[in-house]
Tab-separated table of C-alpha atoms in Angstrom:
chain	number	residue	atom	x	y	z
A	1	MET	CA	0.000	0.000	0.000
A	2	SER	CA	1.199	3.461	-0.809
A	3	VAL	CA	1.396	6.095	1.911
A	4	LYS	CA	-1.684	7.847	0.556
A	5	GLU	CA	-3.811	4.707	0.663
A	6	THR	CA	-3.089	4.147	4.368
A	7	TYR	CA	-4.689	7.474	5.265
A	8	LEU	CA	-7.788	6.815	3.169
A	9	TRP	CA	-10.907	5.331	4.773
A	10	HIS	CA	-12.467	2.641	2.596
A	11	HIS	CA	-15.782	4.495	2.169
A	12	PHE	CA	-14.172	7.450	0.375
A	13	ASP	CA	-13.004	7.553	-3.259
A	14	ASP	CA	-9.890	9.600	-2.603
A	15	LEU	CA	-8.187	11.821	-0.014
A	16	GLU	CA	-9.684	14.991	-1.457
A	17	GLN	CA	-13.232	13.682	-1.022
A	18	GLN	CA	-12.384	12.514	2.506
A	19	HIS	CA	-10.916	15.914	3.335
A	20	GLU	CA	-13.948	17.807	1.998
A	21	ALA	CA	-16.368	15.534	3.869
A	22	THR	CA	-14.508	16.234	7.126
A	23	SER	CA	-14.533	19.958	6.442
A	24	LEU	CA	-18.278	19.923	5.729
A	25	GLY	CA	-18.914	17.904	8.890
A	26	TRP	CA	-17.024	20.423	11.019
A	27	TRP	CA	-18.804	23.417	9.527
A	28	THR	CA	-22.114	21.649	10.254
A	29	PHE	CA	-21.059	21.066	13.868
A	30	LEU	CA	-20.016	24.704	14.188
A	31	ALA	CA	-23.425	25.829	12.849
A	32	THR	CA	-25.038	23.968	15.780
A	33	GLU	CA	-22.507	25.572	18.139
A	34	VAL	CA	-23.578	28.986	16.820
A	35	LEU	CA	-27.096	28.135	17.995
A	36	ILE	CA	-25.931	27.010	21.479
A	37	PHE	CA	-24.292	30.377	22.112
A	38	GLY	CA	-26.972	32.077	19.985
A	39	GLY	CA	-29.734	30.881	22.325
A	40	LEU	CA	-27.936	32.379	25.330
A	41	LEU	CA	-27.188	35.580	23.458
A	42	THR	CA	-30.834	35.893	22.404
A	43	GLY	CA	-31.877	35.661	26.054
A	44	TYR	CA	-29.225	38.221	26.914
A	45	THR	CA	-30.499	40.556	24.174
A	46	VAL	CA	-34.119	40.339	25.376
A	47	PHE	CA	-33.226	41.194	28.980
A	48	ARG	CA	-30.712	43.877	28.032
A	49	ALA	CA	-33.374	45.526	25.865
A	50	HIS	CA	-35.739	45.607	28.863
A	51	TYR	CA	-33.231	46.574	31.581
A	52	PRO	CA	-30.599	48.679	29.751
A	53	LEU	CA	-29.646	50.825	32.765
A	54	ASP	CA	-29.229	47.915	35.207
A	55	PHE	CA	-27.131	46.001	32.659
A	56	ALA	CA	-24.975	49.097	32.085
A	57	VAL	CA	-24.345	49.615	35.810
A	58	ALA	CA	-23.510	45.920	36.319
A	59	SER	CA	-21.220	45.725	33.263
A	60	ARG	CA	-19.169	48.677	34.547
A	61	HIS	CA	-18.032	46.518	37.492
A	62	LEU	CA	-16.400	43.847	35.311
A	63	ASN	CA	-12.630	43.887	34.780
A	64	ILE	CA	-12.065	45.405	31.329
A	65	VAL	CA	-8.246	45.193	31.597
A	66	ILE	CA	-8.178	41.412	32.035
A	67	ALA	CA	-10.831	41.045	29.313
A	68	ALA	CA	-8.795	43.116	26.826
A	69	VAL	CA	-5.529	41.291	27.617
A	70	ASN	CA	-7.343	37.960	27.295
A	71	THR	CA	-8.682	38.997	23.873
A	72	VAL	CA	-5.115	39.587	22.674
A	73	VAL	CA	-3.990	36.257	24.198
A	74	LEU	CA	-6.790	34.355	22.451
A	75	LEU	CA	-6.188	36.089	19.101
A	76	ALA	CA	-2.490	35.177	19.410
A	77	SER	CA	-3.496	31.547	20.038
A	78	SER	CA	-5.589	31.658	16.850
A	79	LEU	CA	-2.530	32.906	14.950
A	80	THR	CA	-0.361	30.049	16.262
A	81	MET	CA	-3.195	27.573	15.520
A	82	ALA	CA	-3.374	28.839	11.914
A	83	LEU	CA	0.423	28.518	11.695
A	84	SER	CA	0.140	24.973	13.096
A	85	VAL	CA	-2.163	23.997	10.223
A	86	ARG	CA	0.208	25.680	7.771
A	87	SER	CA	3.213	23.801	9.203
A	88	ALA	CA	1.266	20.562	8.865
A	89	GLN	CA	0.420	21.382	5.243
A	90	THR	CA	4.067	22.033	4.400
A	91	GLY	CA	5.297	19.078	6.468
A	92	GLN	CA	7.488	21.151	8.820
A	93	ARG	CA	7.389	18.869	11.853
A	94	ARG	CA	9.458	20.916	14.304
A	95	GLN	CA	7.506	24.092	13.566
A	96	LEU	CA	4.236	22.155	13.791
A	97	LEU	CA	5.092	20.920	17.298
A	98	ARG	CA	6.304	24.357	18.387
A	99	CYS	CA	3.125	26.092	17.135
A	100	MET	CA	0.779	23.502	18.650
A	101	ILE	CA	2.457	23.720	22.076
A	102	LEU	CA	2.397	27.527	21.905
A	103	THR	CA	-1.339	27.431	21.052
A	104	ALA	CA	-2.081	25.211	24.060
A	105	VAL	CA	0.053	27.441	26.329
A	106	LEU	CA	-1.769	30.609	25.169
A	107	GLY	CA	-5.137	28.883	25.655
A	108	THR	CA	-4.103	27.898	29.186
A	109	MET	CA	-2.923	31.457	29.861
A	110	PHE	CA	-6.420	32.691	28.907
A	111	LEU	CA	-8.026	30.277	31.402
A	112	VAL	CA	-5.600	31.282	34.190
A	113	LEU	CA	-6.406	34.974	33.640
A	114	LYS	CA	-10.113	34.103	33.591
A	115	ALA	CA	-9.724	32.319	36.942
A	116	VAL	CA	-7.969	35.397	38.370
A	117	GLU	CA	-10.868	37.505	37.076
A	118	TYR	CA	-13.519	35.228	38.638
A	119	THR	CA	-11.650	35.410	41.974
A	120	GLU	CA	-11.645	39.192	41.763
A	121	ASP	CA	-15.374	39.158	40.913
A	122	TYR	CA	-15.947	37.142	44.094
A	123	HIS	CA	-14.006	39.611	46.249
A	124	GLU	CA	-16.001	42.476	44.725
A	125	ASN	CA	-19.320	40.834	45.619
A	126	LEU	CA	-20.266	40.143	42.010
A	127	VAL	CA	-21.347	36.519	42.499
A	128	PRO	CA	-25.172	36.329	42.926
A	129	TRP	CA	-25.290	32.963	44.714
A	130	MET	CA	-22.162	33.449	46.898
A	131	ALA	CA	-21.155	37.067	47.364
A	132	PHE	CA	-23.712	39.729	46.584
A	133	ARG	CA	-25.089	42.752	48.449
A	134	ASP	CA	-28.423	44.189	47.324
A	135	SER	CA	-27.738	47.510	49.078
A	136	GLU	CA	-24.637	48.184	46.948
A	137	TRP	CA	-26.806	48.200	43.838
A	138	THR	CA	-29.837	50.073	45.176
A	139	SER	CA	-27.463	52.888	46.225
A	140	LEU	CA	-26.357	53.065	42.580
A	141	GLY	CA	-29.989	53.287	41.465
A	142	ALA	CA	-30.005	49.779	40.010
A	143	ASP	CA	-32.413	46.911	40.649
A	144	PRO	CA	-30.432	44.087	42.373
A	145	GLY	CA	-32.557	41.435	40.636
A	146	HIS	CA	-31.762	42.800	37.201
A	147	VAL	CA	-28.066	43.092	38.106
A	148	LYS	CA	-28.141	39.418	39.128
A	149	MET	CA	-29.683	38.649	35.737
A	150	PHE	CA	-26.754	40.328	33.942
A	151	LEU	CA	-24.193	38.571	36.150
A	152	MET	CA	-25.787	35.162	35.521
A	153	PHE	CA	-25.534	35.741	31.767
A	154	TYR	CA	-21.909	36.787	32.315
A	155	TYR	CA	-21.031	33.581	34.220
A	156	ILE	CA	-22.921	31.209	31.930
A	157	LEU	CA	-21.604	32.756	28.694
A	158	THR	CA	-17.964	33.068	29.835
A	159	GLY	CA	-18.224	29.720	31.661
A	160	LEU	CA	-19.507	27.843	28.597
A	161	HIS	CA	-16.796	29.553	26.552
A	162	ALA	CA	-14.139	28.467	29.090
A	163	VAL	CA	-15.401	24.863	28.957
A	164	HIS	CA	-15.066	24.960	25.163
A	165	LEU	CA	-11.518	26.254	25.502
A	166	LEU	CA	-10.684	23.565	28.091
A	167	ILE	CA	-11.837	20.850	25.646
A	168	GLY	CA	-9.869	22.629	22.917
A	169	ILE	CA	-6.648	22.504	24.967
A	170	ALA	CA	-7.158	18.843	25.995
A	171	VAL	CA	-7.675	17.635	22.412
A	172	LEU	CA	-4.814	19.817	21.195
A	173	ALA	CA	-2.518	18.189	23.777
A	174	VAL	CA	-3.430	14.712	22.475
A	175	MET	CA	-2.903	15.854	18.863
A	176	THR	CA	0.497	17.317	19.765
A	177	GLU	CA	1.562	13.930	21.143
A	178	LEU	CA	0.279	12.258	17.947
A	179	ALA	CA	2.218	14.792	15.863
A	180	ARG	CA	5.331	13.976	17.918
A	181	ARG	CA	4.818	10.324	16.942
A	182	ASN	CA	4.654	11.343	13.250
A	183	TRP	CA	0.930	10.589	12.985
A	184	PHE	CA	0.471	13.432	10.481
A	185	SER	CA	2.170	14.411	7.230
A	186	ALA	CA	1.863	16.924	4.402
A	187	ASP	CA	-0.565	14.445	2.774
A	188	TYR	CA	-2.648	13.892	5.893
A	189	TYR	CA	-3.298	16.742	8.325
A	190	THR	CA	-7.133	16.811	8.300
A	191	PRO	CA	-7.545	16.360	12.118
A	192	ILE	CA	-5.284	19.348	12.815
A	193	GLU	CA	-7.174	21.469	10.288
A	194	ALA	CA	-10.545	20.368	11.749
A	195	TRP	CA	-9.410	21.204	15.289
A	196	GLY	CA	-8.201	24.546	13.976
A	197	LEU	CA	-11.771	25.268	12.826
A	198	TYR	CA	-13.056	24.523	16.356
A	199	TRP	CA	-10.327	26.641	17.963
A	200	HIS	CA	-11.053	29.652	15.736
A	201	PHE	CA	-14.789	29.312	16.431
A	202	VAL	CA	-14.120	29.540	20.185
A	203	ASP	CA	-12.051	32.649	19.427
A	204	ILE	CA	-14.955	34.181	17.454
A	205	VAL	CA	-17.337	33.587	20.397
A	206	TRP	CA	-15.003	35.577	22.651
A	207	ILE	CA	-14.722	38.335	20.010
A	208	PHE	CA	-18.479	38.896	20.482
A	209	LEU	CA	-18.488	38.446	24.272
A	210	LEU	CA	-15.985	41.315	24.686
A	211	PRO	CA	-18.277	44.153	23.469
A	212	LEU	CA	-21.515	42.508	24.699
A	213	LEU	CA	-20.412	41.901	28.308
A	214	TYR	CA	-17.517	44.268	29.010
A	215	LEU	CA	-17.904	47.313	26.750
A	216	VAL	CA	-21.526	48.141	27.577
A	217	SER	CA	-20.892	51.411	29.414
A	218	THR	CA	-17.187	51.882	30.106
A	219	HIS	CA	-17.526	55.511	28.921
A	220	ALA	CA	-19.891	56.495	31.756
A	221	HIS	CA	-17.913	57.085	34.959
B	1	MET	CA	-5.019	16.655	-3.658
B	2	THR	CA	-5.844	20.318	-3.980
B	3	LYS	CA	-4.800	22.330	-1.000
B	4	HIS	CA	-4.290	26.033	-0.578
B	5	ILE	CA	-1.357	27.111	1.538
B	6	THR	CA	-1.667	30.673	2.803
B	7	SER	CA	1.600	32.579	3.164
B	8	GLU	CA	2.868	33.255	6.686
B	9	VAL	CA	2.853	36.991	5.948
B	10	THR	CA	-0.915	36.899	5.327
B	11	TYR	CA	-1.490	35.310	8.749
B	12	TYR	CA	0.661	37.952	10.464
B	13	VAL	CA	-1.125	40.797	8.641
B	14	ILE	CA	-4.554	39.436	9.641
B	15	PHE	CA	-3.334	39.029	13.236
B	16	ALA	CA	-2.095	42.651	13.283
B	17	ALA	CA	-5.478	43.817	11.942
B	18	LEU	CA	-7.289	41.810	14.661
B	19	ILE	CA	-5.147	43.355	17.415
B	20	ALA	CA	-5.651	46.851	15.961
B	21	LEU	CA	-9.443	46.328	15.872
B	22	THR	CA	-9.379	45.069	19.485
B	23	LEU	CA	-7.522	48.192	20.646
B	24	LEU	CA	-9.938	50.326	18.605
B	25	THR	CA	-13.078	48.784	20.093
B	26	VAL	CA	-11.725	49.090	23.668
B	27	ALA	CA	-10.599	52.694	23.075
B	28	LEU	CA	-13.918	53.703	21.472
B	29	SER	CA	-15.844	52.237	24.411
B	30	PHE	CA	-14.311	54.942	26.652
B	31	VAL	CA	-15.412	57.751	24.304
B	32	GLU	CA	-18.840	59.352	24.726
B	33	LEU	CA	-20.679	58.450	21.521
B	34	GLY	CA	-24.267	58.952	22.628
B	35	GLY	CA	-27.444	56.987	21.983
B	36	GLY	CA	-27.075	53.320	21.211
B	37	MET	CA	-23.902	53.917	19.229
B	38	HIS	CA	-21.660	51.915	21.582
B	39	LEU	CA	-23.558	48.706	20.917
B	40	ILE	CA	-23.532	49.305	17.151
B	41	VAL	CA	-19.815	50.208	17.035
B	42	GLY	CA	-18.927	47.216	19.245
B	43	LEU	CA	-20.909	44.764	17.130
B	44	VAL	CA	-19.674	46.144	13.786
B	45	ILE	CA	-16.026	45.819	14.902
B	46	ALA	CA	-16.674	42.338	16.386
B	47	THR	CA	-18.336	41.210	13.143
B	48	THR	CA	-15.401	42.546	11.114
B	49	LYS	CA	-12.963	40.594	13.326
B	50	ALA	CA	-15.090	37.437	13.090
B	51	VAL	CA	-15.193	37.693	9.276
B	52	LEU	CA	-11.387	38.074	9.131
B	53	VAL	CA	-10.946	34.984	11.353
B	54	ALA	CA	-13.438	32.946	9.283
B	55	LEU	CA	-12.099	33.966	5.858
B	56	PHE	CA	-8.374	33.615	6.547
B	57	PHE	CA	-7.709	31.582	9.716
B	58	MET	CA	-10.571	29.169	8.974
B	59	HIS	CA	-9.733	29.138	5.241
B	60	LEU	CA	-13.333	29.893	4.280
B	61	LEU	CA	-11.995	32.054	1.429
B	62	TYR	CA	-10.563	28.917	-0.195
B	63	SER	CA	-13.283	26.485	0.874
B	64	ASN	CA	-15.856	24.836	-1.385
B	65	LYS	CA	-19.469	25.969	-1.757
B	66	LEU	CA	-20.783	23.346	0.679
B	67	SER	CA	-18.708	24.791	3.535
B	68	TRP	CA	-20.008	28.246	2.627
B	69	ALA	CA	-23.563	26.878	2.631
B	70	MET	CA	-23.112	25.511	6.179
B	71	PHE	CA	-21.464	28.731	7.347
B	72	LEU	CA	-24.284	30.872	5.930
B	73	SER	CA	-27.069	28.549	7.159
B	74	GLY	CA	-25.640	28.805	10.693
B	75	LEU	CA	-25.944	32.586	10.448
B	76	PHE	CA	-29.403	32.267	8.862
B	77	TRP	CA	-30.726	30.120	11.741
B	78	LEU	CA	-29.228	32.538	14.253
B	79	GLY	CA	-31.016	35.325	12.365
B	80	ILE	CA	-34.359	33.501	12.626
B	81	LEU	CA	-33.791	32.865	16.348
B	82	LEU	CA	-33.005	36.522	17.056
B	83	ALA	CA	-35.542	38.129	14.719
B	84	PHE	CA	-38.591	36.070	15.720
B	85	THR	CA	-37.796	36.176	19.449
B	86	LEU	CA	-37.216	39.923	19.476
B	87	ALA	CA	-40.280	40.581	17.284
B	88	ASP	CA	-42.294	38.994	20.105
B	89	TYR	CA	-40.623	40.425	23.218
B	90	LEU	CA	-39.952	43.932	21.941
B	91	SER	CA	-43.579	44.388	20.846
B	92	ARG	CA	-44.897	43.943	24.416
B	93	ASP	CA	-45.196	46.797	26.895
B	94	VAL	CA	-43.807	45.402	30.131
B	95	MET	CA	-42.216	42.183	31.264
B	96	SER	CA	-43.992	40.592	34.189
B	97	TYR	CA	-40.710	39.326	35.731
């Protein structure tokens, strides 16, 4: 058997058809992922439209510095992920391993910063079910219930995003080990490309969470 | 096997554009724009960034029509979800909760 035949599943005609089927499958999966986050964002939109002032007051208490730094970190991880796929395409093994490890490290850095941010949120009484003082919000002219609503959207949206990133890092770690064992080549890199699609999708989700959660009313101080 | 290999320079240029747009959206959020402009500006910049990621990092620019169809149908379903839900909620006077 030639090298190309070993990569080919028996139910496909050739590698190109196999590659395109995988690509289509991943785009289909991502379309369903759009609707998972889309459902939450629709709920967020409805409540923000009804309680704009409470959402603005609550959003102002989130840490914009960590959010901005994390955006840069995640965009950098998307760059190294794209370069990973490119290295796989050109068969540059050393660069492939370096880029994949760097991507996983940047993803982990995002999660560490997010954990620091959650801890800070706790110390600032921004956690509805653990640390929250109604009086702090009524003195600001906001309804505590509506503030809780915003904060719950914040935790569920960023939490679901963090879970996605955690899965992304775990699978990337396994793929890096496979790459180290020469599992992939310039003829066969479909899994890396598919995981790149997932990784970039998670990045896109964060791109929208930044303005929707953090940049609501930073101008009003 | 047909495969398109994007040059490294292209990836770095797109990355630079994404960082610039991030700085822009954060900077603009501190400026008084009035009305609902902050939401519009934030979403327009976010959409621009998302399109750059999809076209270049996700290789949509070089993908076949089926991938485009899935990409666009995802957006279409999201559009239905948002439009029909908001058409209901935003046409009522007060929420009871």
